Each structure stands twice: as structure tokens, then as C-alpha cells.
PDB file of C-alpha atoms in Angstrom:
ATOM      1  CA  UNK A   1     209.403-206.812  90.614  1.00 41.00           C
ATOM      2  CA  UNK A   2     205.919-206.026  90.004  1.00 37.00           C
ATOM      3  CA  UNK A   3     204.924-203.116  87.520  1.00 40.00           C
ATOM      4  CA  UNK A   4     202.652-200.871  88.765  1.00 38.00           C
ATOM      5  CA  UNK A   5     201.641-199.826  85.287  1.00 36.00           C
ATOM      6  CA  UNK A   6     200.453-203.088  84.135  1.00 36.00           C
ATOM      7  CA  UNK A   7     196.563-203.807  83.804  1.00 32.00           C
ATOM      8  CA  UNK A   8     193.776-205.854  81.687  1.00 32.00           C
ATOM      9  CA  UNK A   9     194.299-205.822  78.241  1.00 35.00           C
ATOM     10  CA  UNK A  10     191.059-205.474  77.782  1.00 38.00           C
ATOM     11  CA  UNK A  11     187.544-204.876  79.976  1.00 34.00           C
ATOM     12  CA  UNK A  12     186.114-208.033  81.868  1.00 37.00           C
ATOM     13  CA  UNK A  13     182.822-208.925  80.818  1.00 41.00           C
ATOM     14  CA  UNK A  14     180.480-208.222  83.258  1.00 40.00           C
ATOM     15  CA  UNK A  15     176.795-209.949  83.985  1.00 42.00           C
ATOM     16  CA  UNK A  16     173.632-209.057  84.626  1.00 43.00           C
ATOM     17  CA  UNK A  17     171.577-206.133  83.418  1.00 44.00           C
ATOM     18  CA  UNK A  18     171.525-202.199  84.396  1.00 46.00           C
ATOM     19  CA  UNK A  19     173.563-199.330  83.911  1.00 48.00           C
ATOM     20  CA  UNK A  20     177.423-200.022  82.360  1.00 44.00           C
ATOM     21  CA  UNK A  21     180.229-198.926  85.128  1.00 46.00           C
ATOM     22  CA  UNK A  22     181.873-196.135  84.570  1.00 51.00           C
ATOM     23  CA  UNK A  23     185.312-196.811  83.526  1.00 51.00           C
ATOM     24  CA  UNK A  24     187.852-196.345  86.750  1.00 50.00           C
ATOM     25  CA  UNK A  25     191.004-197.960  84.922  1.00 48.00           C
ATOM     26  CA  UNK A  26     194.386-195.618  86.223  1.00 50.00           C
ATOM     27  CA  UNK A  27     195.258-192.792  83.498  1.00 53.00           C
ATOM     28  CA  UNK A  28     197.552-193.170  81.128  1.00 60.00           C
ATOM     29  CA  UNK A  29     201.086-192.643  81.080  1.00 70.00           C
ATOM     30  CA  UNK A  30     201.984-189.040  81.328  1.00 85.00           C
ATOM     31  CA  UNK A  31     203.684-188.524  77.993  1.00 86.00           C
ATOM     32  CA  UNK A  32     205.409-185.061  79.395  1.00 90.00           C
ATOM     33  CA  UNK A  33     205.938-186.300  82.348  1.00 96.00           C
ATOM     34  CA  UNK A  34     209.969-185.857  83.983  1.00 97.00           C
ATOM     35  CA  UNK A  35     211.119-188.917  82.920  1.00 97.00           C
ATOM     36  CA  UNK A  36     209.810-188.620  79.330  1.00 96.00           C
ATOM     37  CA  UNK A  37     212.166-185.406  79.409  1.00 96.00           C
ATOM     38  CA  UNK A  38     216.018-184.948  79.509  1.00 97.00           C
ATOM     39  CA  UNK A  39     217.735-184.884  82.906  1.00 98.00           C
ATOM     40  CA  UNK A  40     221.033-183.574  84.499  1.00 98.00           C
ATOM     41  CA  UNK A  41     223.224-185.875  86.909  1.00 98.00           C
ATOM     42  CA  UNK A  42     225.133-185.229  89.509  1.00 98.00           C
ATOM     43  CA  UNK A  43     228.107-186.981  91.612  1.00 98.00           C
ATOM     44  CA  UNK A  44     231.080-186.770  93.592  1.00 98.00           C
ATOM     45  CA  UNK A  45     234.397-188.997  94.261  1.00 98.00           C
ATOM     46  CA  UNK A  46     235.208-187.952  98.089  1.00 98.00           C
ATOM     47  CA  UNK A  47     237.575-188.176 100.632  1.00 97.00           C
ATOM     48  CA  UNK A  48     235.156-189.477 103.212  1.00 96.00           C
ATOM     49  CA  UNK A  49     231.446-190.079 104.226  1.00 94.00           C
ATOM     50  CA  UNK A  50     230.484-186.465 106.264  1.00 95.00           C
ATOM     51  CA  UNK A  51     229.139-184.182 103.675  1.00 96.00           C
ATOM     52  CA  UNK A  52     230.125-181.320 106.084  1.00 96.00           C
ATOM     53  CA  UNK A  53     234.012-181.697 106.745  1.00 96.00           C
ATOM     54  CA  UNK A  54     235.300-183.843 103.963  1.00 97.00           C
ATOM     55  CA  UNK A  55     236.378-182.782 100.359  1.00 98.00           C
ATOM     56  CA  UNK A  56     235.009-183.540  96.454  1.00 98.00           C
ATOM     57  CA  UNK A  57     238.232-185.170  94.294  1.00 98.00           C
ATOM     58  CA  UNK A  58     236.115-185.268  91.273  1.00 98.00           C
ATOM     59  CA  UNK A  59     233.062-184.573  89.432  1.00 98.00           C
ATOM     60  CA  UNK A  60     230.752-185.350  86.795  1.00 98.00           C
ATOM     61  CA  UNK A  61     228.595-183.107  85.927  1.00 98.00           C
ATOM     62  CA  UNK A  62     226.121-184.451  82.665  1.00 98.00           C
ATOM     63  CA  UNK A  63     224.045-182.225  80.789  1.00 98.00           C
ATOM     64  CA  UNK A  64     220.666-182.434  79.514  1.00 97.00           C
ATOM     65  CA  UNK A  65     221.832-180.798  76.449  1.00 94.00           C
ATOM     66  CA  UNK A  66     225.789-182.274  75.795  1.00 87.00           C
ATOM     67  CA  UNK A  67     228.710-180.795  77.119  1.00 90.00           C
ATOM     68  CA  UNK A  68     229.229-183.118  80.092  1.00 97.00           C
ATOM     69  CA  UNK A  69     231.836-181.142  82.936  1.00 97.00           C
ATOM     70  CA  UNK A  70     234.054-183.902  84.523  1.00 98.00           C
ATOM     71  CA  UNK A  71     237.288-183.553  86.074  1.00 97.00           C
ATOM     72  CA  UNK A  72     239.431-183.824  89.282  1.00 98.00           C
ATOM     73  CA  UNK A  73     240.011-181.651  92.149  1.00 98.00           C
ATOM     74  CA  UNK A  74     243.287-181.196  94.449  1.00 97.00           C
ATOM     75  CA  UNK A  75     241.307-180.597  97.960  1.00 97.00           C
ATOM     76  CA  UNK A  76     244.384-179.845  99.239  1.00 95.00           C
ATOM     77  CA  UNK A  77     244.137-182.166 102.496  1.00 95.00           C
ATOM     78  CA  UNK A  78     245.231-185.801 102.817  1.00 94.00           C
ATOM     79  CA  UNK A  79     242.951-188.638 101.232  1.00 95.00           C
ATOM     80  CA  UNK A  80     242.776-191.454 103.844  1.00 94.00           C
ATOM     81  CA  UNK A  81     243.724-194.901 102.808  1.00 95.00           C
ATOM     82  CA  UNK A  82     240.316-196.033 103.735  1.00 94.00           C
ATOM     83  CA  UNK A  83     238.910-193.736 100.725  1.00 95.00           C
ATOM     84  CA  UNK A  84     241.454-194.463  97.987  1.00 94.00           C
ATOM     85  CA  UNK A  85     240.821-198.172  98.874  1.00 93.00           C
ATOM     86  CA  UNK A  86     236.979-197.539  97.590  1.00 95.00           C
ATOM     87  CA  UNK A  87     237.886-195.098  94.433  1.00 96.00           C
ATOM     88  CA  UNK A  88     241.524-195.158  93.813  1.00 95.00           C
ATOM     89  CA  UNK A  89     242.433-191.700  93.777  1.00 97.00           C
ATOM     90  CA  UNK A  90     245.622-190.582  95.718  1.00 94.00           C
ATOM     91  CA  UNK A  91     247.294-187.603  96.143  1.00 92.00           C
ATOM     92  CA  UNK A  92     249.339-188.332  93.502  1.00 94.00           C
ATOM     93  CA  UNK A  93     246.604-188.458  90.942  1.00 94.00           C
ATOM     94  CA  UNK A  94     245.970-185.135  92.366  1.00 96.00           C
ATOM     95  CA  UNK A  95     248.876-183.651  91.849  1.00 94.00           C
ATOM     96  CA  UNK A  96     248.061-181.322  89.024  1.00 95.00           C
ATOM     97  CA  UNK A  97     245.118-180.815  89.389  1.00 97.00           C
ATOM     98  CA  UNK A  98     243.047-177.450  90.174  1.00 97.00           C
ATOM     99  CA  UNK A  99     242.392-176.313  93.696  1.00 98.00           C
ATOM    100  CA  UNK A 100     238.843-176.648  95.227  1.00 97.00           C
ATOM    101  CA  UNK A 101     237.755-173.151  94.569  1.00 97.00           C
ATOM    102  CA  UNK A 102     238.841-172.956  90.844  1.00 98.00           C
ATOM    103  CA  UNK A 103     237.572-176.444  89.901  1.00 98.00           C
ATOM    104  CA  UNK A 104     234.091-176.379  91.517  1.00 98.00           C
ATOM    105  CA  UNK A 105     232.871-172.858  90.681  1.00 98.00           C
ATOM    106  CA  UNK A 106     232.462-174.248  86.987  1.00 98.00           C
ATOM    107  CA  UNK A 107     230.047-177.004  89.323  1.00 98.00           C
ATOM    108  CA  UNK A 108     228.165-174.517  90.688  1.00 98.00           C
ATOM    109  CA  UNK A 109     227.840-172.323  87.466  1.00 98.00           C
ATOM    110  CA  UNK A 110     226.276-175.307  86.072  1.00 98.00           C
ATOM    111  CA  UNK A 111     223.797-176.020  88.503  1.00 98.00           C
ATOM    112  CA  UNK A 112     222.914-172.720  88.765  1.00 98.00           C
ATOM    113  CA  UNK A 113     222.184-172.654  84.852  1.00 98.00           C
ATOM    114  CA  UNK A 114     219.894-175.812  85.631  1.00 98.00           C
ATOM    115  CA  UNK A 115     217.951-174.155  88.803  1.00 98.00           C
ATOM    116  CA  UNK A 116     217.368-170.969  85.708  1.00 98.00           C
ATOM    117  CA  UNK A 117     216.356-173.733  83.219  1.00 98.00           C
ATOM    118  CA  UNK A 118     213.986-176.084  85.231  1.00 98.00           C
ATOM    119  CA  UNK A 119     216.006-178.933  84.291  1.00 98.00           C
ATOM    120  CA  UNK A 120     215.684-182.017  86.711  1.00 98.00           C
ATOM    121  CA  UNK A 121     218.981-183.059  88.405  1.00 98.00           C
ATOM    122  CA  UNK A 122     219.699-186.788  89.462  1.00 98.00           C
ATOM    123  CA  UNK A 123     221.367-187.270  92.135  1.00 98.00           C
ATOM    124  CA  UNK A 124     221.511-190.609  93.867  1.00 98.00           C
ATOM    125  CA  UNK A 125     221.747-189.997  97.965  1.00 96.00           C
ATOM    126  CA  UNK A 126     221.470-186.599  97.393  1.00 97.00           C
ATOM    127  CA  UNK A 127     221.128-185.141 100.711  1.00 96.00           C
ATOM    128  CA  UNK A 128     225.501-186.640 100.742  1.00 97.00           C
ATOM    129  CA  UNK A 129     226.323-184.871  97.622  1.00 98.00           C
ATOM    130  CA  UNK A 130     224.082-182.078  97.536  1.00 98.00           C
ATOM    131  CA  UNK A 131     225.250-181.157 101.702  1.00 97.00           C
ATOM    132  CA  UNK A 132     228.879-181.673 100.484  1.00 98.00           C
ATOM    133  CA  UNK A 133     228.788-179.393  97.306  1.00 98.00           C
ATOM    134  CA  UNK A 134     227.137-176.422  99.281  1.00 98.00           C
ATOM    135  CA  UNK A 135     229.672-176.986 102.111  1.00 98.00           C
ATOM    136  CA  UNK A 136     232.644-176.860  99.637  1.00 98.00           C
ATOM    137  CA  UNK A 137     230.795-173.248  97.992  1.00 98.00           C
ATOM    138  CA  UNK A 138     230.417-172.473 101.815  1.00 98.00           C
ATOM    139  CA  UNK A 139     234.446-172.993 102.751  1.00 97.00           C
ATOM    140  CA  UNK A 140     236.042-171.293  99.816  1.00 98.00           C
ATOM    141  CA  UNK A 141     232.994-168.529  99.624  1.00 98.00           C
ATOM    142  CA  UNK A 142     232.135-169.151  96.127  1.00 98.00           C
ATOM    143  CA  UNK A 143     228.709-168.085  94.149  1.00 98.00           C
ATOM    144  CA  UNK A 144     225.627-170.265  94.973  1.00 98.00           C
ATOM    145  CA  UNK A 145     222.673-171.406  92.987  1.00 98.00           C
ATOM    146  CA  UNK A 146     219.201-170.802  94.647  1.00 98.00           C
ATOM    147  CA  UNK A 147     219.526-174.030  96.440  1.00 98.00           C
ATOM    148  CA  UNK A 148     215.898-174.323  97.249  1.00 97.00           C
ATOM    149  CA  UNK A 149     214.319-173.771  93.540  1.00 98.00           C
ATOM    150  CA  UNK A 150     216.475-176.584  92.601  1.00 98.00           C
ATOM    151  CA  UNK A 151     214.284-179.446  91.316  1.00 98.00           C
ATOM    152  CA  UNK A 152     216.232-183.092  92.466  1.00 98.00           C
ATOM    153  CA  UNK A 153     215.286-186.582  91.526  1.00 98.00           C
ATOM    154  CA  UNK A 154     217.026-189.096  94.154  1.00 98.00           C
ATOM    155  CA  UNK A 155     216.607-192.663  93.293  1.00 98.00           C
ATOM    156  CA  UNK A 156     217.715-193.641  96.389  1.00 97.00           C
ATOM    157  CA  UNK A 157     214.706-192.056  97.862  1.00 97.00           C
ATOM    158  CA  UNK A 158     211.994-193.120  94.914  1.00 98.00           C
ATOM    159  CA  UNK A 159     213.190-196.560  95.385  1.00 97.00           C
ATOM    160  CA  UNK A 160     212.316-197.115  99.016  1.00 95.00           C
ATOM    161  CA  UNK A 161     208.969-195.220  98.116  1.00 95.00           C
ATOM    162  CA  UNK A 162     208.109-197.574  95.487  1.00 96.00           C
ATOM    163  CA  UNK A 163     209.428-200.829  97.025  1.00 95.00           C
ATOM    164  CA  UNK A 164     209.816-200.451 100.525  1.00 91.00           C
ATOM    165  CA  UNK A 165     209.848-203.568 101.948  1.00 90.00           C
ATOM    166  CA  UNK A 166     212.499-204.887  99.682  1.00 93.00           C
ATOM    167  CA  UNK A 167     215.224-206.255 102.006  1.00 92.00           C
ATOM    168  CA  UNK A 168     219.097-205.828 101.684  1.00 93.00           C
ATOM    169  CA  UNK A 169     221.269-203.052 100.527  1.00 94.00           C
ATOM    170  CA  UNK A 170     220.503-199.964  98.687  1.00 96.00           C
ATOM    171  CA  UNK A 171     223.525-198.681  97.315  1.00 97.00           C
ATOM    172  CA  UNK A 172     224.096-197.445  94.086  1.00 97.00           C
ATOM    173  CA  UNK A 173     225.156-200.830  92.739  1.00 97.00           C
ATOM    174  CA  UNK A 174     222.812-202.871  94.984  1.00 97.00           C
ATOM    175  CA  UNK A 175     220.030-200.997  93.038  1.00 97.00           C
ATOM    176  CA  UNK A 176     221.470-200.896  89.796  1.00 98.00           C
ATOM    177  CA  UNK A 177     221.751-204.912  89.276  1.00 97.00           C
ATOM    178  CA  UNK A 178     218.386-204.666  90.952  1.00 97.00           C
ATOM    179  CA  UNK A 179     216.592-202.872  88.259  1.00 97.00           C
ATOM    180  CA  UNK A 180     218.922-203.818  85.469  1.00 97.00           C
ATOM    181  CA  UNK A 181     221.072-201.110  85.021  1.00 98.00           C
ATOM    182  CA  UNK A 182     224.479-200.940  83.711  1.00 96.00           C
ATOM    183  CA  UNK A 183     227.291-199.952  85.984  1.00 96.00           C
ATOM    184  CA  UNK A 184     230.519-200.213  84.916  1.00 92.00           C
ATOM    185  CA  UNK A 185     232.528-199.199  87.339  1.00 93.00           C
ATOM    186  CA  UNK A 186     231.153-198.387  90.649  1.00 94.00           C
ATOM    187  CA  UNK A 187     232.601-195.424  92.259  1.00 96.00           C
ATOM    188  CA  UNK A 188     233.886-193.666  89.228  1.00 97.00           C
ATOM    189  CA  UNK A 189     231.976-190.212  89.128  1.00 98.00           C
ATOM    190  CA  UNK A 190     230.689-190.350  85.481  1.00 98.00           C
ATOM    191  CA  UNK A 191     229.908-194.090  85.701  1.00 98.00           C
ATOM    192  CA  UNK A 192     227.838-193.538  88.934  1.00 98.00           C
ATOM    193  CA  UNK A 193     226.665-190.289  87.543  1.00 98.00           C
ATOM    194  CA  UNK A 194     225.026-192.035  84.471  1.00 98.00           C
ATOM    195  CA  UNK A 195     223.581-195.357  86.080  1.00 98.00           C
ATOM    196  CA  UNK A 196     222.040-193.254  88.092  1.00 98.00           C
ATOM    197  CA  UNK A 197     220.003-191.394  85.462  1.00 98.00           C
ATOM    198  CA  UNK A 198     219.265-194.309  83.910  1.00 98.00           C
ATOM    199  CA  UNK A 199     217.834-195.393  87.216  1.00 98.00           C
ATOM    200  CA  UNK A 200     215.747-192.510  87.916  1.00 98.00           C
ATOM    201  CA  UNK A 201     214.154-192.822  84.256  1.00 98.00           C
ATOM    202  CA  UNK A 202     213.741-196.653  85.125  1.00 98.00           C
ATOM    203  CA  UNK A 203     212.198-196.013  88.163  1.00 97.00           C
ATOM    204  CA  UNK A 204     209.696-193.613  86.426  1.00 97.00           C
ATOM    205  CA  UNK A 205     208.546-195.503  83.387  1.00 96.00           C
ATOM    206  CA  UNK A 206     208.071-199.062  85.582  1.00 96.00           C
ATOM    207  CA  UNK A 207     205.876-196.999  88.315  1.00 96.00           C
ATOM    208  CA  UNK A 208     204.271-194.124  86.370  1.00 94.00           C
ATOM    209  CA  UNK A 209     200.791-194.785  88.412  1.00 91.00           C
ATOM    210  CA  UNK A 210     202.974-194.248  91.723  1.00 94.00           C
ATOM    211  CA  UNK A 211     205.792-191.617  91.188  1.00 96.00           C
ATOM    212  CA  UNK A 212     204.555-187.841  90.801  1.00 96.00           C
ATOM    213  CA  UNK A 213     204.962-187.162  87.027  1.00 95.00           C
ATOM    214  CA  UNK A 214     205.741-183.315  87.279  1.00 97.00           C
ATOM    215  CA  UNK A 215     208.772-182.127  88.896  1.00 98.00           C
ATOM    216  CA  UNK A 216     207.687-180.325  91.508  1.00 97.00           C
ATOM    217  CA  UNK A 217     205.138-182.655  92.665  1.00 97.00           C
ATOM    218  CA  UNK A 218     208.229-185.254  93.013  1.00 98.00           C
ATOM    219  CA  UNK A 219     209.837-183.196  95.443  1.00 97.00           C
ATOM    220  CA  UNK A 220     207.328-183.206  97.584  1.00 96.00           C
ATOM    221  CA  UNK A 221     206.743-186.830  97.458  1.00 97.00           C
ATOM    222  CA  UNK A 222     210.237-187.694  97.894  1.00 96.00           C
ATOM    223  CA  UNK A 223     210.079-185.440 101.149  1.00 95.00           C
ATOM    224  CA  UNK A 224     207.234-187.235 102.152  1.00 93.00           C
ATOM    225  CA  UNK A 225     208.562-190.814 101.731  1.00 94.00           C
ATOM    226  CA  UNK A 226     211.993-189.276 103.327  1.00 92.00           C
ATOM    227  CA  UNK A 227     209.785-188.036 106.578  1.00 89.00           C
ATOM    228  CA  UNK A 228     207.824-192.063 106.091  1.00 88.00           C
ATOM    229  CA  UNK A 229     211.265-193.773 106.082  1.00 83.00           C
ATOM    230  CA  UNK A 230     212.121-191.965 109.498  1.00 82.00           C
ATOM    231  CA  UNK A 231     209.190-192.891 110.961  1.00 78.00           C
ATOM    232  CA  UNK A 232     209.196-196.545 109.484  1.00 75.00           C
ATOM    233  CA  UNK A 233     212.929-196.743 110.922  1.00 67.00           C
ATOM    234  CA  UNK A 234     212.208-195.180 114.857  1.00 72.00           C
ATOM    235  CA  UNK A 235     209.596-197.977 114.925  1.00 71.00           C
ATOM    236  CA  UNK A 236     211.720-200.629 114.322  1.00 70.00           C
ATOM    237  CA  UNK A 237     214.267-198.709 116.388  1.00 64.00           C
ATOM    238  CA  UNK A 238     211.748-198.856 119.377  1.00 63.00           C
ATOM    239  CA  UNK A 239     210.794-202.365 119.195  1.00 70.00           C
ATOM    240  CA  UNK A 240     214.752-202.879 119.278  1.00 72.00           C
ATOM    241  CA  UNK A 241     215.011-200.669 122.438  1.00 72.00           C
ATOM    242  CA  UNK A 242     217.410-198.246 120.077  1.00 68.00           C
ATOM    243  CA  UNK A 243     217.421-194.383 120.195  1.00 69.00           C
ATOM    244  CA  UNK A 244     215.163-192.623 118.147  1.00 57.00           C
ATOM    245  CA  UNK A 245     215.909-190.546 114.529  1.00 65.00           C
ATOM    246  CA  UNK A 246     214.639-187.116 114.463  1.00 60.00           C
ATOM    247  CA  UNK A 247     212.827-186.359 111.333  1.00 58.00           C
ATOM    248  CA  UNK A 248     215.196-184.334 108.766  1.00 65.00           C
ATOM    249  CA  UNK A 249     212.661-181.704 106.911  1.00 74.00           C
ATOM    250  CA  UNK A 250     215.764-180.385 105.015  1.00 87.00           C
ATOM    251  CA  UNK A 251     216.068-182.802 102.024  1.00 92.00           C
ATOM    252  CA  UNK A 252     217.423-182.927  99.657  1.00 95.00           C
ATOM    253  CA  UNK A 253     219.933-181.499 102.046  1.00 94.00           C
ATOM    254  CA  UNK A 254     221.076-183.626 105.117  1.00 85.00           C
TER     255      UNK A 254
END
């Protein structure tokens, strides 16, 4: 993988006589820039793939500061056999476990605390688990965090901006063993919750010349490459003869 921080060591020598170049070398990295700084994470075990109709079973929620919230949630609906295969929780598991409404307003509480704080929050495909937690808040009318001054770093999203024409999967563990990071146990909230911080932080220290170094900045470039990925995919769609994608402009919500 190339590094888009790396350059000379030192100035070529240059011939000939006249006025000395100016020096046009990139900047430095950004020593306060987000990735230098603590982050949140965010993610969800679920009991499908639509953010809008299926439920969270459990959380991990990991602070900038300590005091990680994790835990499990009874959705109170059947968990198809199709899920459980992927994460392992069953009903059973669930059992004892707090209802939807009492187990994510602590979720939301938290998030809320981060939106008051500034505090960056990884999530990886958030526009899934971001849709899905809002839905849940929506369904058992809960208290919700000013979802728009919330300030999201997605590595799914950074890493198609910074290597786009990387071929193959882009899962959580596809891009993990790509860049190196740990990942225990794939599909286990806390697990997925921290190799995807890691990843973000990766992401930011190996491209520092190419990803926005202040949060807000990075939301708008990660809307930007999500509006470039649409158009990159109705092209190919096109030449295929395939129906077109219209552009989504509500990231990091789907």
C-alpha cells in the first residue's frame, strides 16, 4: 500500500544558476489533527441487514474517556437462523436480558454526551448502524441526540476514498487484515467496535496529506467520496446495462 505521507529525505540538488525554488514539499503532519485525538466507537450485533425494520441484540459503546457501555438487548422478536449463524446469539442468550427501550436509552444518552462534547465517533458502515439506532429511538419513542451535529468517522467510507481502485471485499475483516489490524473475533460488538477505531486512526496517520485533519472537514469529505462512489458505481452500472443508484445526500444516515 503506498503511503501518501512519505517524501525525500532530503532536497534534490538542483543545477544551474538563478533564483532557489521556493519550497512546495506537502505540510506536515497535523499534530491536533482527529486521529492524534481520542475517539468513540460504535457497533451493533443485529437481527438482520435493513437498518429500518430489524432489531440491535447488543452493543458496544467505547469511550474516549473509559467507561466502555456494552451489553445485550431482548428485541423481543424472533432472531432468524440466518443471523445467529453469523453472530451466535439466540433467543436464549436473550432471555434475561433488558427490553429495547430500557437497554438502548443508556446508547443514546451516550451519544448524545459525545454530540455535547465534540468527540469523534467511529463507526464502520455507518449509514447501517447509525439508520438502525435512530430507527430503534424512533419505534420505542425514546430521547434523541442532535443527529446532525454528530461528528462520524466511517472507515468504510475513508477507505474507498483513499484507495479506490483496490479490488475485492470491504468488510470489516476484509479491511482489517488489509491494513493490519487486529480482529479477534469478527462480529462480536466490542471486537468490531475496537478494530474499527484502530482502523480509522490507521487510516489517518498512513494518509495524513489526503484525509481532512479536522473533524468537520472529514464529514464533508466523506460525503463527497460517498456522492463519488455513486457516481463511480452508475458508470459501471451503465456500461453493464444495470439500473442506475440515486445519489444518497443523507450520510451518515442511509
Amino acid at each position: 500500500m503506498p503511503d501518501a505521507s512519505a517524501r525525500p529525505a532530503e532536497e534534490p540538488a538542483r543545477t544551474g544558476t538563478g533564483r532557489r525554488a521556493k519550497n512546495v514539499l506537502p505540510p506536515l503532519d497535523d499534530p491536533n489533527a482527529w486521529y492524534r485525538r481520542p475517539l468513540a466507537s460504535l457497533d451493533f450485533e443485529t437481527t438482520g441487514i435493513d437498518p429500518r425494520r430489524d432489531r440491535i441484540l447488543s452493543f458496544a459503546a467505547l469511550s474516549d474517556v473509559g467507561g466502555d457501555l456494552m451489553g445485550m438487548v431482548n428485541p423481543g422478536v424472533p432472531i432468524p437462523e440466518s443471523s445467529a449463524d453469523i453472530h451466535g446469539i439466540t433467543a436464549s442468550d436473550l432471555a434475561s436480558s433488558p427490553m429495547s427501550a430500557q437497554a438502548l436509552r443508556p446508547v443514546l444518552a451516550w451519544v448524545h454526551d459525545l454530540v455535547q462534547r465534540r468527540i469523534g465517533l467511529v463507526v464502520y458502515n455507518a449509514s447501517f448502524d447509525l439508520t438502525l439506532l435512530r430507527a430503534e429511538a424512533e419505534r420505542h419513542q425514546l430521547d434523541q441526540p442532535d443527529w446532525d451535529a454528530l461528528l462520524v468517522v466511517d472507515p468504510f467510507v475513508i477507505d474507498w476514498g483513499v484507495d479506490r481502485d483496490r479490488r475485492g471485499q470491504r468488510r470489516l475483516s476484509d479491511v482489517a487484515a488489509h491494513y493490519g489490524v487486529r480482529l479477534d473475533k469478527a462480529h462480536d460488538a466490542a471486537h468490531d467496535a475496537r478494530a474499527a477505531r484502530e482502523l480509522a486512526v490507521t487510516m489517518g496517520t498512513s494518509f495524513p496529506q489526503v484525509v481532512a485533519s479536522s473533524l468537520p472537514m472529514l464529514m464533508a469529505q466523506q460525503r463527497y467520496w460517498i456522492a463519488a462512489r455513486t457516481m463511480d458505481w452508475n458508470r459501471r452500472a451503465h456500461e453493464l446495462g444495470r439500473g442506475l443508484t440515486i445519489p444518497d445526500n443523507r450520510w451518515p444516515f442511509g
